[in-house]
GROMACS .gro file of C-alpha atoms in nm:
model
  431
    1GLU     CA    1   4.327  -3.025   2.080
    2LEU     CA    2   4.466  -3.015   1.726
    3LYS     CA    3   4.177  -2.808   1.592
    4ARG     CA    4   4.205  -2.576   1.889
    5GLY     CA    5   4.573  -2.524   1.815
    6VAL     CA    6   4.502  -2.450   1.448
    7LEU     CA    7   4.235  -2.198   1.551
    8LEU     CA    8   4.485  -2.023   1.779
    9GLN     CA    9   4.731  -2.016   1.489
   10LEU     CA   10   4.473  -1.849   1.265
   11LEU     CA   11   4.405  -1.589   1.535
   12GLY     CA   12   4.770  -1.537   1.623
   13GLY     CA   13   4.930  -1.323   1.890
   14VAL     CA   14   5.001  -0.951   1.893
   15HIS     CA   15   5.291  -0.825   1.683
   16LYS     CA   16   5.511  -0.588   1.882
   17ARG     CA   17   5.801  -0.355   1.811
   18THR     CA   18   6.053  -0.241   2.071
   19ARG     CA   19   6.203   0.106   2.103
   20GLU     CA   20   6.516  -0.018   1.930
   21GLY     CA   21   6.308  -0.117   1.628
   22MET     CA   22   6.322  -0.490   1.699
   23ARG     CA   23   6.010  -0.678   1.597
   24LEU     CA   24   5.865  -0.947   1.821
   25ARG     CA   25   5.690  -1.229   1.640
   26GLY     CA   26   5.317  -1.268   1.693
   27ASP     CA   27   5.251  -1.555   1.451
   28ILE     CA   28   5.218  -1.906   1.593
   29ASN     CA   29   5.398  -2.198   1.426
   30VAL     CA   30   5.239  -2.541   1.459
   31CYS     CA   31   5.380  -2.882   1.366
   32ILE     CA   32   5.168  -3.196   1.334
   33VAL     CA   33   5.348  -3.528   1.383
   34GLY     CA   34   5.135  -3.831   1.316
   35ASP     CA   35   5.100  -4.179   1.178
   36PRO     CA   36   5.001  -4.229   0.814
   37SER     CA   37   4.633  -4.194   0.721
   38THR     CA   38   4.554  -3.952   1.005
   39SER     CA   39   4.432  -3.669   0.776
   40LYS     CA   40   4.733  -3.442   0.822
   41SER     CA   41   4.744  -3.340   0.457
   42GLN     CA   42   4.366  -3.289   0.450
   43LEU     CA   43   4.391  -3.047   0.740
   44LEU     CA   44   4.667  -2.852   0.567
   45LYS     CA   45   4.469  -2.844   0.243
   46TYR     CA   46   4.163  -2.713   0.424
   47VAL     CA   47   4.358  -2.435   0.596
   48ALA     CA   48   4.520  -2.339   0.265
   49GLY     CA   49   4.178  -2.315   0.099
   50PHE     CA   50   4.010  -2.149   0.395
   51LEU     CA   51   4.236  -1.846   0.428
   52PRO     CA   52   4.247  -1.587   0.150
   53ARG     CA   53   4.626  -1.566   0.178
   54ALA     CA   54   4.773  -1.911   0.228
   55VAL     CA   55   5.022  -2.120   0.033
   56PHE     CA   56   5.044  -2.501   0.029
   57THR     CA   57   5.369  -2.672  -0.058
   58SER     CA   58   5.541  -3.006  -0.008
   59GLY     CA   59   5.872  -3.028   0.170
   60LYS     CA   60   6.016  -3.298  -0.053
   61ALA     CA   61   5.943  -3.107  -0.373
   62SER     CA   62   6.054  -2.768  -0.238
   63SER     CA   63   6.401  -2.622  -0.225
   64ALA     CA   64   6.545  -2.346  -0.009
   65ALA     CA   65   6.504  -2.094  -0.292
   66GLY     CA   66   6.149  -2.205  -0.356
   67LEU     CA   67   6.056  -2.153   0.009
   68THR     CA   68   6.237  -1.823   0.066
   69ALA     CA   69   6.339  -1.626  -0.246
   70SER     CA   70   6.567  -1.657  -0.547
   71VAL     CA   71   6.760  -1.422  -0.773
   72VAL     CA   72   6.706  -1.473  -1.147
   73ARG     CA   73   6.813  -1.285  -1.458
   74ASP     CA   74   6.540  -1.110  -1.653
   75ASP     CA   75   6.527  -1.231  -2.015
   76GLU     CA   76   6.440  -0.892  -2.162
   77THR     CA   77   6.655  -0.647  -1.964
   78GLY     CA   78   6.929  -0.885  -1.853
   79GLU     CA   79   6.915  -0.749  -1.498
   80PHE     CA   80   6.887  -0.961  -1.187
   81THR     CA   81   6.549  -0.965  -1.015
   82ILE     CA   82   6.410  -1.130  -0.702
   83GLU     CA   83   6.142  -1.395  -0.729
   84ALA     CA   84   5.934  -1.452  -0.419
   85GLY     CA   85   5.911  -1.794  -0.260
   86ALA     CA   86   5.630  -1.960  -0.068
   87LEU     CA   87   5.704  -1.783   0.261
   88MET     CA   88   5.703  -1.440   0.097
   89LEU     CA   89   5.384  -1.514  -0.095
   90ALA     CA   90   5.213  -1.612   0.233
   91ASP     CA   91   5.300  -1.281   0.403
   92HIS     CA   92   5.033  -1.202   0.667
   93GLY     CA   93   4.892  -1.551   0.610
   94VAL     CA   94   4.977  -1.917   0.667
   95CYS     CA   95   5.231  -2.131   0.482
   96CYS     CA   96   5.133  -2.499   0.491
   97ILE     CA   97   5.431  -2.734   0.442
   98ASP     CA   98   5.352  -3.103   0.400
   99GLU     CA   99   5.614  -3.377   0.440
  100PHE     CA  100   5.827  -3.143   0.647
  101ASP     CA  101   6.049  -3.428   0.765
  102LYS     CA  102   6.142  -3.511   0.402
  103MET     CA  103   6.312  -3.173   0.353
  104ASP     CA  104   6.688  -3.169   0.316
  105LEU     CA  105   6.883  -3.032   0.612
  106LYS     CA  106   7.014  -2.736   0.412
  107ASP     CA  107   6.658  -2.645   0.313
  108GLN     CA  108   6.546  -2.657   0.676
  109VAL     CA  109   6.832  -2.429   0.774
  110ALA     CA  110   6.723  -2.176   0.510
  111ILE     CA  111   6.394  -2.109   0.688
  112HIS     CA  112   6.545  -2.050   1.035
  113GLU     CA  113   6.540  -1.674   0.988
  114ALA     CA  114   6.192  -1.673   0.840
  115MET     CA  115   6.046  -1.872   1.130
  116GLU     CA  116   6.181  -1.650   1.410
  117GLN     CA  117   6.277  -1.306   1.274
  118GLN     CA  118   6.015  -1.333   0.995
  119THR     CA  119   6.253  -1.186   0.740
  120ILE     CA  120   6.450  -1.324   0.446
  121SER     CA  121   6.795  -1.184   0.378
  122ILE     CA  122   6.946  -1.215   0.030
  123ALA     CA  123   7.300  -1.136  -0.081
  124LYS     CA  124   7.335  -1.266  -0.436
  125ALA     CA  125   7.445  -1.126  -0.771
  126GLY     CA  126   7.510  -0.782  -0.624
  127ILE     CA  127   7.163  -0.766  -0.462
  128HIS     CA  128   7.149  -0.712  -0.087
  129ALA     CA  129   6.794  -0.706   0.046
  130THR     CA  130   6.589  -0.798   0.352
  131LEU     CA  131   6.238  -0.911   0.265
  132ASN     CA  132   5.936  -0.964   0.489
  133ALA     CA  133   5.804  -1.312   0.557
  134ARG     CA  134   5.547  -1.242   0.831
  135THR     CA  135   5.378  -1.575   0.803
  136ALA     CA  136   5.272  -1.856   1.034
  137ILE     CA  137   5.394  -2.204   0.941
  138LEU     CA  138   5.170  -2.509   0.965
  139ALA     CA  139   5.386  -2.816   0.904
  140ALA     CA  140   5.305  -3.187   0.891
  141ALA     CA  141   5.565  -3.458   0.941
  142ASN     CA  142   5.574  -3.836   0.966
  143PRO     CA  143   5.760  -4.010   1.250
  144VAL     CA  144   6.087  -4.188   1.191
  145GLY     CA  145   6.011  -4.539   1.071
  146GLY     CA  146   5.655  -4.455   0.973
  147ARG     CA  147   5.488  -4.509   1.312
  148TYR     CA  148   5.510  -4.303   1.630
  149ASP     CA  149   5.685  -4.493   1.911
  150ARG     CA  150   5.542  -4.396   2.249
  151ARG     CA  151   5.846  -4.531   2.428
  152LEU     CA  152   6.063  -4.263   2.265
  153THR     CA  153   6.062  -3.889   2.311
  154LEU     CA  154   5.944  -3.640   2.053
  155ARG     CA  155   6.294  -3.557   1.932
  156GLN     CA  156   6.367  -3.926   1.878
  157ASN     CA  157   6.048  -3.968   1.675
  158VAL     CA  158   6.099  -3.684   1.427
  159ALA     CA  159   6.388  -3.610   1.192
  160MET     CA  160   6.430  -3.243   1.281
  161SER     CA  161   6.717  -3.042   1.417
  162PRO     CA  162   6.684  -2.885   1.765
  163PRO     CA  163   6.685  -2.525   1.627
  164ILE     CA  164   6.389  -2.605   1.402
  165MET     CA  165   6.197  -2.774   1.684
  166SER     CA  166   6.249  -2.479   1.919
  167ARG     CA  167   6.091  -2.246   1.662
  168PHE     CA  168   5.760  -2.431   1.666
  169ASP     CA  169   5.519  -2.310   1.932
  170LEU     CA  170   5.306  -2.623   1.938
  171PHE     CA  171   5.360  -2.988   1.849
  172PHE     CA  172   5.063  -3.218   1.809
  173VAL     CA  173   5.102  -3.595   1.795
  174VAL     CA  174   4.824  -3.778   1.607
  175LEU     CA  175   4.821  -4.152   1.666
  176ASP     CA  176   4.634  -4.420   1.474
  177ASP     CA  177   4.530  -4.647   1.759
  178ALA     CA  178   4.277  -4.926   1.729
  179ASN     CA  179   3.963  -4.820   1.915
  180ASP     CA  180   3.617  -4.964   1.854
  181THR     CA  181   3.428  -4.639   1.902
  182THR     CA  182   3.672  -4.423   1.709
  183ASP     CA  183   3.703  -4.670   1.422
  184TYR     CA  184   3.326  -4.703   1.395
  185ASN     CA  185   3.272  -4.325   1.392
  186THR     CA  186   3.548  -4.274   1.136
  187ALA     CA  187   3.415  -4.544   0.906
  188ARG     CA  188   3.059  -4.411   0.936
  189HIS     CA  189   3.172  -4.058   0.851
  190ILE     CA  190   3.377  -4.166   0.548
  191VAL     CA  191   3.095  -4.380   0.411
  192ALA     CA  192   2.847  -4.094   0.464
  193VAL     CA  193   3.074  -3.852   0.277
  194HIS     CA  194   3.096  -4.089  -0.020
  195GLN     CA  195   2.724  -4.155  -0.009
  196LEU     CA  196   2.577  -3.812   0.064
  197ARG     CA  197   2.856  -3.575  -0.046
  198ASP     CA  198   2.796  -3.231   0.108
  199ASN     CA  199   2.483  -3.338   0.292
  200ALA     CA  200   2.688  -3.569   0.514
  201VAL     CA  201   2.825  -3.274   0.715
  202ALA     CA  202   2.618  -2.997   0.870
  203PRO     CA  203   2.862  -2.752   1.037
  204PRO     CA  204   2.708  -2.496   1.275
  205PHE     CA  205   2.899  -2.210   1.106
  206SER     CA  206   2.972  -2.142   0.742
  207PRO     CA  207   3.329  -2.068   0.625
  208ALA     CA  208   3.230  -1.707   0.552
  209THR     CA  209   3.110  -1.664   0.912
  210LEU     CA  210   3.434  -1.808   1.048
  211ARG     CA  211   3.639  -1.576   0.827
  212ARG     CA  212   3.450  -1.274   0.957
  213TYR     CA  213   3.498  -1.391   1.314
  214ILE     CA  214   3.873  -1.441   1.267
  215ARG     CA  215   3.907  -1.109   1.086
  216TYR     CA  216   3.736  -0.927   1.372
  217ALA     CA  217   3.928  -1.114   1.645
  218ARG     CA  218   4.261  -1.025   1.485
  219THR     CA  219   4.181  -0.655   1.526
  220ILE     CA  220   4.183  -0.697   1.906
  221CYS     CA  221   4.517  -0.630   2.077
  222PRO     CA  222   4.486  -0.778   2.429
  223VAL     CA  223   4.725  -0.671   2.704
  224LEU     CA  224   4.862  -0.881   2.988
  225ALA     CA  225   4.711  -0.831   3.332
  226GLU     CA  226   4.942  -0.817   3.633
  227ASP     CA  227   4.831  -1.151   3.778
  228ALA     CA  228   4.853  -1.313   3.433
  229ALA     CA  229   5.211  -1.188   3.391
  230ARG     CA  230   5.303  -1.326   3.733
  231LEU     CA  231   5.153  -1.662   3.641
  232LEU     CA  232   5.359  -1.662   3.320
  233TRP     CA  233   5.678  -1.617   3.521
  234GLU     CA  234   5.589  -1.903   3.755
  235SER     CA  235   5.478  -2.133   3.472
  236TYR     CA  236   5.800  -2.080   3.278
  237ARG     CA  237   6.005  -2.143   3.591
  238ASN     CA  238   5.814  -2.467   3.657
  239LEU     CA  239   5.865  -2.580   3.297
  240ARG     CA  240   6.238  -2.516   3.328
  241GLN     CA  241   6.255  -2.703   3.657
  242ASP     CA  242   6.070  -3.000   3.512
  243ASP     CA  243   6.315  -3.001   3.222
  244VAL     CA  244   6.619  -3.016   3.452
  245GLY     CA  245   6.770  -3.361   3.453
  246ALA     CA  246   6.599  -3.469   3.133
  247GLY     CA  247   6.796  -3.677   2.890
  248LYS     CA  248   6.984  -3.535   2.597
  249ASN     CA  249   6.708  -3.651   2.363
  250ALA     CA  250   6.433  -3.471   2.557
  251TYR     CA  251   6.272  -3.150   2.440
  252ARG     CA  252   6.458  -2.859   2.598
  253ILE     CA  253   6.254  -2.570   2.734
  254THR     CA  254   6.403  -2.237   2.624
  255VAL     CA  255   6.303  -1.871   2.633
  256ARG     CA  256   6.120  -1.930   2.304
  257GLN     CA  257   5.868  -2.141   2.494
  258LEU     CA  258   5.801  -1.843   2.723
  259GLU     CA  259   5.731  -1.631   2.417
  260SER     CA  260   5.510  -1.913   2.288
  261LEU     CA  261   5.310  -1.899   2.612
  262ILE     CA  262   5.259  -1.525   2.564
  263ARG     CA  263   5.145  -1.567   2.204
  264LEU     CA  264   4.909  -1.851   2.293
  265SER     CA  265   4.760  -1.651   2.581
  266GLU     CA  266   4.700  -1.355   2.351
  267ALA     CA  267   4.543  -1.583   2.088
  268LEU     CA  268   4.311  -1.732   2.352
  269ALA     CA  269   4.210  -1.381   2.459
  270ARG     CA  270   4.135  -1.300   2.096
  271ALA     CA  271   3.928  -1.616   2.067
  272HIS     CA  272   3.711  -1.488   2.353
  273CYS     CA  273   3.718  -1.133   2.210
  274ALA     CA  274   3.874  -1.011   2.535
  275GLU     CA  275   4.081  -0.696   2.571
  276VAL     CA  276   4.283  -0.830   2.867
  277VAL     CA  277   4.477  -1.155   2.900
  278THR     CA  278   4.369  -1.318   3.226
  279THR     CA  279   4.503  -1.608   3.429
  280ARG     CA  280   4.242  -1.833   3.269
  281HIS     CA  281   4.398  -1.778   2.928
  282VAL     CA  282   4.749  -1.836   3.067
  283ARG     CA  283   4.649  -2.164   3.233
  284GLU     CA  284   4.498  -2.292   2.910
  285ALA     CA  285   4.813  -2.191   2.720
  286VAL     CA  286   5.031  -2.374   2.970
  287ARG     CA  287   4.811  -2.682   2.942
  288LEU     CA  288   4.836  -2.678   2.563
  289LEU     CA  289   5.213  -2.638   2.575
  290ARG     CA  290   5.254  -2.919   2.827
  291ARG     CA  291   5.021  -3.144   2.631
  292SER     CA  292   5.183  -3.081   2.294
  293ILE     CA  293   5.551  -3.057   2.379
  294VAL     CA  294   5.640  -3.186   2.722
  295HIS     CA  295   5.407  -3.486   2.745
  296VAL     CA  296   5.378  -3.587   2.382
  297GLU     CA  297   5.469  -3.941   2.479
  298MET     CA  298   5.105  -3.965   2.601
  299ASP     CA  299   5.160  -4.011   2.972
  300ASP     CA  300   4.882  -4.117   3.203
  301VAL     CA  301   4.630  -3.850   3.300
  302ASP     CA  302   4.652  -3.723   3.658
  303VAL     CA  303   4.319  -3.625   3.809
  304TYR     CA  304   4.215  -3.528   4.158
  305GLU     CA  305   3.929  -3.704   4.331
  306ASP     CA  306   3.725  -3.517   4.590
  307ASP     CA  307   3.402  -3.714   4.584
  308GLU     CA  308   3.150  -3.539   4.808
  309GLU     CA  309   2.974  -3.867   4.895
  310GLU     CA  310   3.299  -4.016   5.025
  311VAL     CA  311   3.370  -3.704   5.230
  312VAL     CA  312   3.023  -3.710   5.389
  313ALA     CA  313   3.055  -4.080   5.464
  314ALA     CA  314   3.397  -4.029   5.622
  315GLU     CA  315   3.267  -3.748   5.842
  316ALA     CA  316   2.967  -3.956   5.951
  317SER     CA  317   3.184  -4.252   6.042
  318ALA     CA  318   3.417  -4.022   6.229
  319GLU     CA  319   3.128  -3.884   6.436
  320ILE     CA  320   3.010  -4.234   6.525
  321SER     CA  321   3.356  -4.350   6.634
  322SER     CA  322   3.442  -4.015   6.799
  323ILE     CA  323   3.753  -3.985   6.585
  324GLU     CA  324   3.864  -3.678   6.400
  325PRO     CA  325   3.749  -3.689   6.035
  326SER     CA  326   4.016  -3.746   5.776
  327SER     CA  327   4.144  -3.465   5.560
  328THR     CA  328   3.917  -3.362   5.274
  329GLU     CA  329   4.202  -3.265   5.043
  330PRO     CA  330   4.167  -3.399   4.689
  331ARG     CA  331   4.340  -3.726   4.620
  332LYS     CA  332   4.560  -3.763   4.312
  333VAL     CA  333   4.467  -4.053   4.086
  334SER     CA  334   4.637  -4.162   3.763
  335VAL     CA  335   4.419  -4.286   3.477
  336ARG     CA  336   4.573  -4.481   3.193
  337ARG     CA  337   4.582  -4.287   2.869
  338GLU     CA  338   4.408  -4.568   2.679
  339ASP     CA  339   4.122  -4.582   2.930
  340PHE     CA  340   4.090  -4.203   2.939
  341ASP     CA  341   4.072  -4.172   2.560
  342ARG     CA  342   3.821  -4.457   2.537
  343VAL     CA  343   3.587  -4.309   2.798
  344ARG     CA  344   3.614  -3.959   2.657
  345SER     CA  345   3.535  -4.066   2.301
  346MET     CA  346   3.232  -4.267   2.417
  347LEU     CA  347   3.094  -3.980   2.627
  348VAL     CA  348   3.140  -3.723   2.352
  349LEU     CA  349   2.971  -3.958   2.104
  350ARG     CA  350   2.673  -4.001   2.337
  351LEU     CA  351   2.639  -3.626   2.391
  352SER     CA  352   2.671  -3.547   2.020
  353GLU     CA  353   2.397  -3.797   1.937
  354SER     CA  354   2.163  -3.666   2.208
  355ALA     CA  355   1.851  -3.504   2.061
  356ASP     CA  356   1.783  -3.311   2.383
  357ALA     CA  357   1.903  -2.952   2.350
  358GLU     CA  358   1.922  -2.927   2.729
  359GLY     CA  359   2.188  -3.196   2.746
  360VAL     CA  360   2.207  -3.527   2.933
  361ARG     CA  361   2.183  -3.582   3.304
  362HIS     CA  362   2.496  -3.689   3.485
  363ALA     CA  363   2.338  -4.010   3.620
  364ASP     CA  364   2.192  -4.101   3.280
  365LEU     CA  365   2.530  -4.053   3.116
  366VAL     CA  366   2.700  -4.276   3.372
  367ASP     CA  367   2.430  -4.543   3.337
  368TRP     CA  368   2.461  -4.536   2.957
  369TYR     CA  369   2.838  -4.585   2.977
  370LEU     CA  370   2.804  -4.874   3.221
  371ALA     CA  371   2.547  -5.036   2.992
  372GLN     CA  372   2.789  -5.011   2.700
  373ARG     CA  373   3.064  -5.173   2.910
  374GLU     CA  374   2.843  -5.449   3.048
  375GLU     CA  375   3.019  -5.727   2.860
  376ALA     CA  376   3.361  -5.617   2.988
  377MET     CA  377   3.251  -5.626   3.354
  378GLN     CA  378   3.262  -5.971   3.513
  379THR     CA  379   3.263  -5.896   3.886
  380GLU     CA  380   3.127  -5.634   4.122
  381ASP     CA  381   3.474  -5.483   4.155
  382ASP     CA  382   3.484  -5.429   3.779
  383PHE     CA  383   3.153  -5.244   3.802
  384VAL     CA  384   3.278  -5.021   4.083
  385ASN     CA  385   3.603  -4.947   3.898
  386GLU     CA  386   3.423  -4.859   3.574
  387GLN     CA  387   3.179  -4.636   3.763
  388ARG     CA  388   3.461  -4.454   3.938
  389LEU     CA  389   3.649  -4.420   3.608
  390VAL     CA  390   3.362  -4.260   3.417
  391LYS     CA  391   3.287  -4.018   3.702
  392THR     CA  392   3.653  -3.921   3.725
  393VAL     CA  393   3.683  -3.863   3.351
  394LEU     CA  394   3.360  -3.659   3.350
  395LYS     CA  395   3.493  -3.435   3.625
  396TYR     CA  396   3.821  -3.391   3.436
  397LEU     CA  397   3.644  -3.302   3.110
  398VAL     CA  398   3.432  -3.041   3.288
  399SER     CA  399   3.686  -2.881   3.524
  400VAL     CA  400   4.015  -2.915   3.335
  401GLU     CA  401   3.963  -2.958   2.960
  402GLY     CA  402   3.638  -2.762   2.949
  403CYS     CA  403   3.499  -2.960   2.654
  404LEU     CA  404   3.187  -3.035   2.860
  405ILE     CA  405   2.975  -2.788   3.052
  406ALA     CA  406   2.792  -2.874   3.375
  407LEU     CA  407   2.452  -2.713   3.430
  408ARG     CA  408   2.205  -2.739   3.713
  409ASN     CA  409   1.827  -2.729   3.691
  410THR     CA  410   1.668  -2.410   3.814
  411GLU     CA  411   1.302  -2.501   3.755
  412PRO     CA  412   1.091  -2.523   4.075
  413GLY     CA  413   1.019  -2.875   4.184
  414GLU     CA  414   1.314  -3.020   3.990
  415ASN     CA  415   1.607  -3.195   4.150
  416SER     CA  416   1.876  -2.929   4.143
  417ASP     CA  417   2.148  -3.144   4.297
  418GLU     CA  418   2.226  -3.336   3.981
  419PRO     CA  419   2.413  -3.149   3.707
  420MET     CA  420   2.365  -3.206   3.338
  421GLN     CA  421   2.646  -3.240   3.085
  422ILE     CA  422   2.637  -3.073   2.745
  423THR     CA  423   2.906  -3.018   2.486
  424ASP     CA  424   3.048  -2.671   2.448
  425ASP     CA  425   2.933  -2.675   2.084
  426ASP     CA  426   2.576  -2.622   2.203
  427GLU     CA  427   2.442  -2.302   2.346
  428PRO     CA  428   2.375  -2.355   2.718
  429ARG     CA  429   2.038  -2.242   2.840
  430GLY     CA  430   2.122  -2.255   3.209
  431PRO     CA  431   2.314  -1.998   3.411
   0.00000   0.00000   0.00000
């Protein structure tokens, strides 16, 4: 989710100008809140080195003048001149600010105008000027007390003022939880980097290819379709209704979040090189916003079960007993966040290690997971619960998150009733 948000920030939305000359921001601001040692600074460093026009700075070592602009006297002529700050130098690029929570309050206030209006106004030493700062801000901050407390809301975990928080389009919370699979993969990757250097990583695309892709995608100016606009209205209304009655420390949904939805939808359309923003893009934007802002306290995952085998069995039993079959509407089930993250990381690891370009069969993937969890299952009920859990998570990853793709065999003589699962990083060979 974090990398997807950074990609959308690099693509950005469409800059607009009204008849009155008012400019509407198209850049997407992202803030990363996470525990120590979660690679926040590494991500900012990579973005700063990846883009041709990006500036990296630290919030603790930066002042308001250093971020915006300052007026200094020229030594030779004695006249006052304007020196550009980090936000001006990153015009039409990205400004990466590390340790954002360590900034003084007066320095945070100084970038209010630059984050929303994307201008910097100066009235010093007889100089009155309005300068452009059309930049996207990628900030990283540590939680209050060093560790993120899930029992508290986002505003209680970060030392930021409400105006600053409302100017960020996306918040991502990165937690350092103890997980056997994640810890093993992280340790293996770090050791491989120290051992093999550049040979430890084999990305499918080179940085030059990604730059060309982003440069081309930013030339596309997608427009909102009528059904997508209607879905935006309804989504914003639902977000506002969900926010009613929240405590004073909760994140308040404002009109800026509606504009964030529009920018995210346009960025998603650019990512797919589409000329029109569809309802699919809007739904994904709403999901990202809900995941990053509204439910940052990592609530349980709500999924809907509509198992076809259970439906068929219910209908058969109803025919035998001459009773009307029960409703086949999907049933809402809550999965604990810890269990969901554990199952997802194990499934993605298995798929990434698979040597078969066609993917892994659904039944084989379920059997592999159950074999890995054999020691944790003591009774038959534990086996049934684990089997239902992995099937539910698989269905959620395919239908909701979209990080897995389900294919069906089309070869004659093959069993076409059992889908295969492959990661979206691979190129699917099925329909």
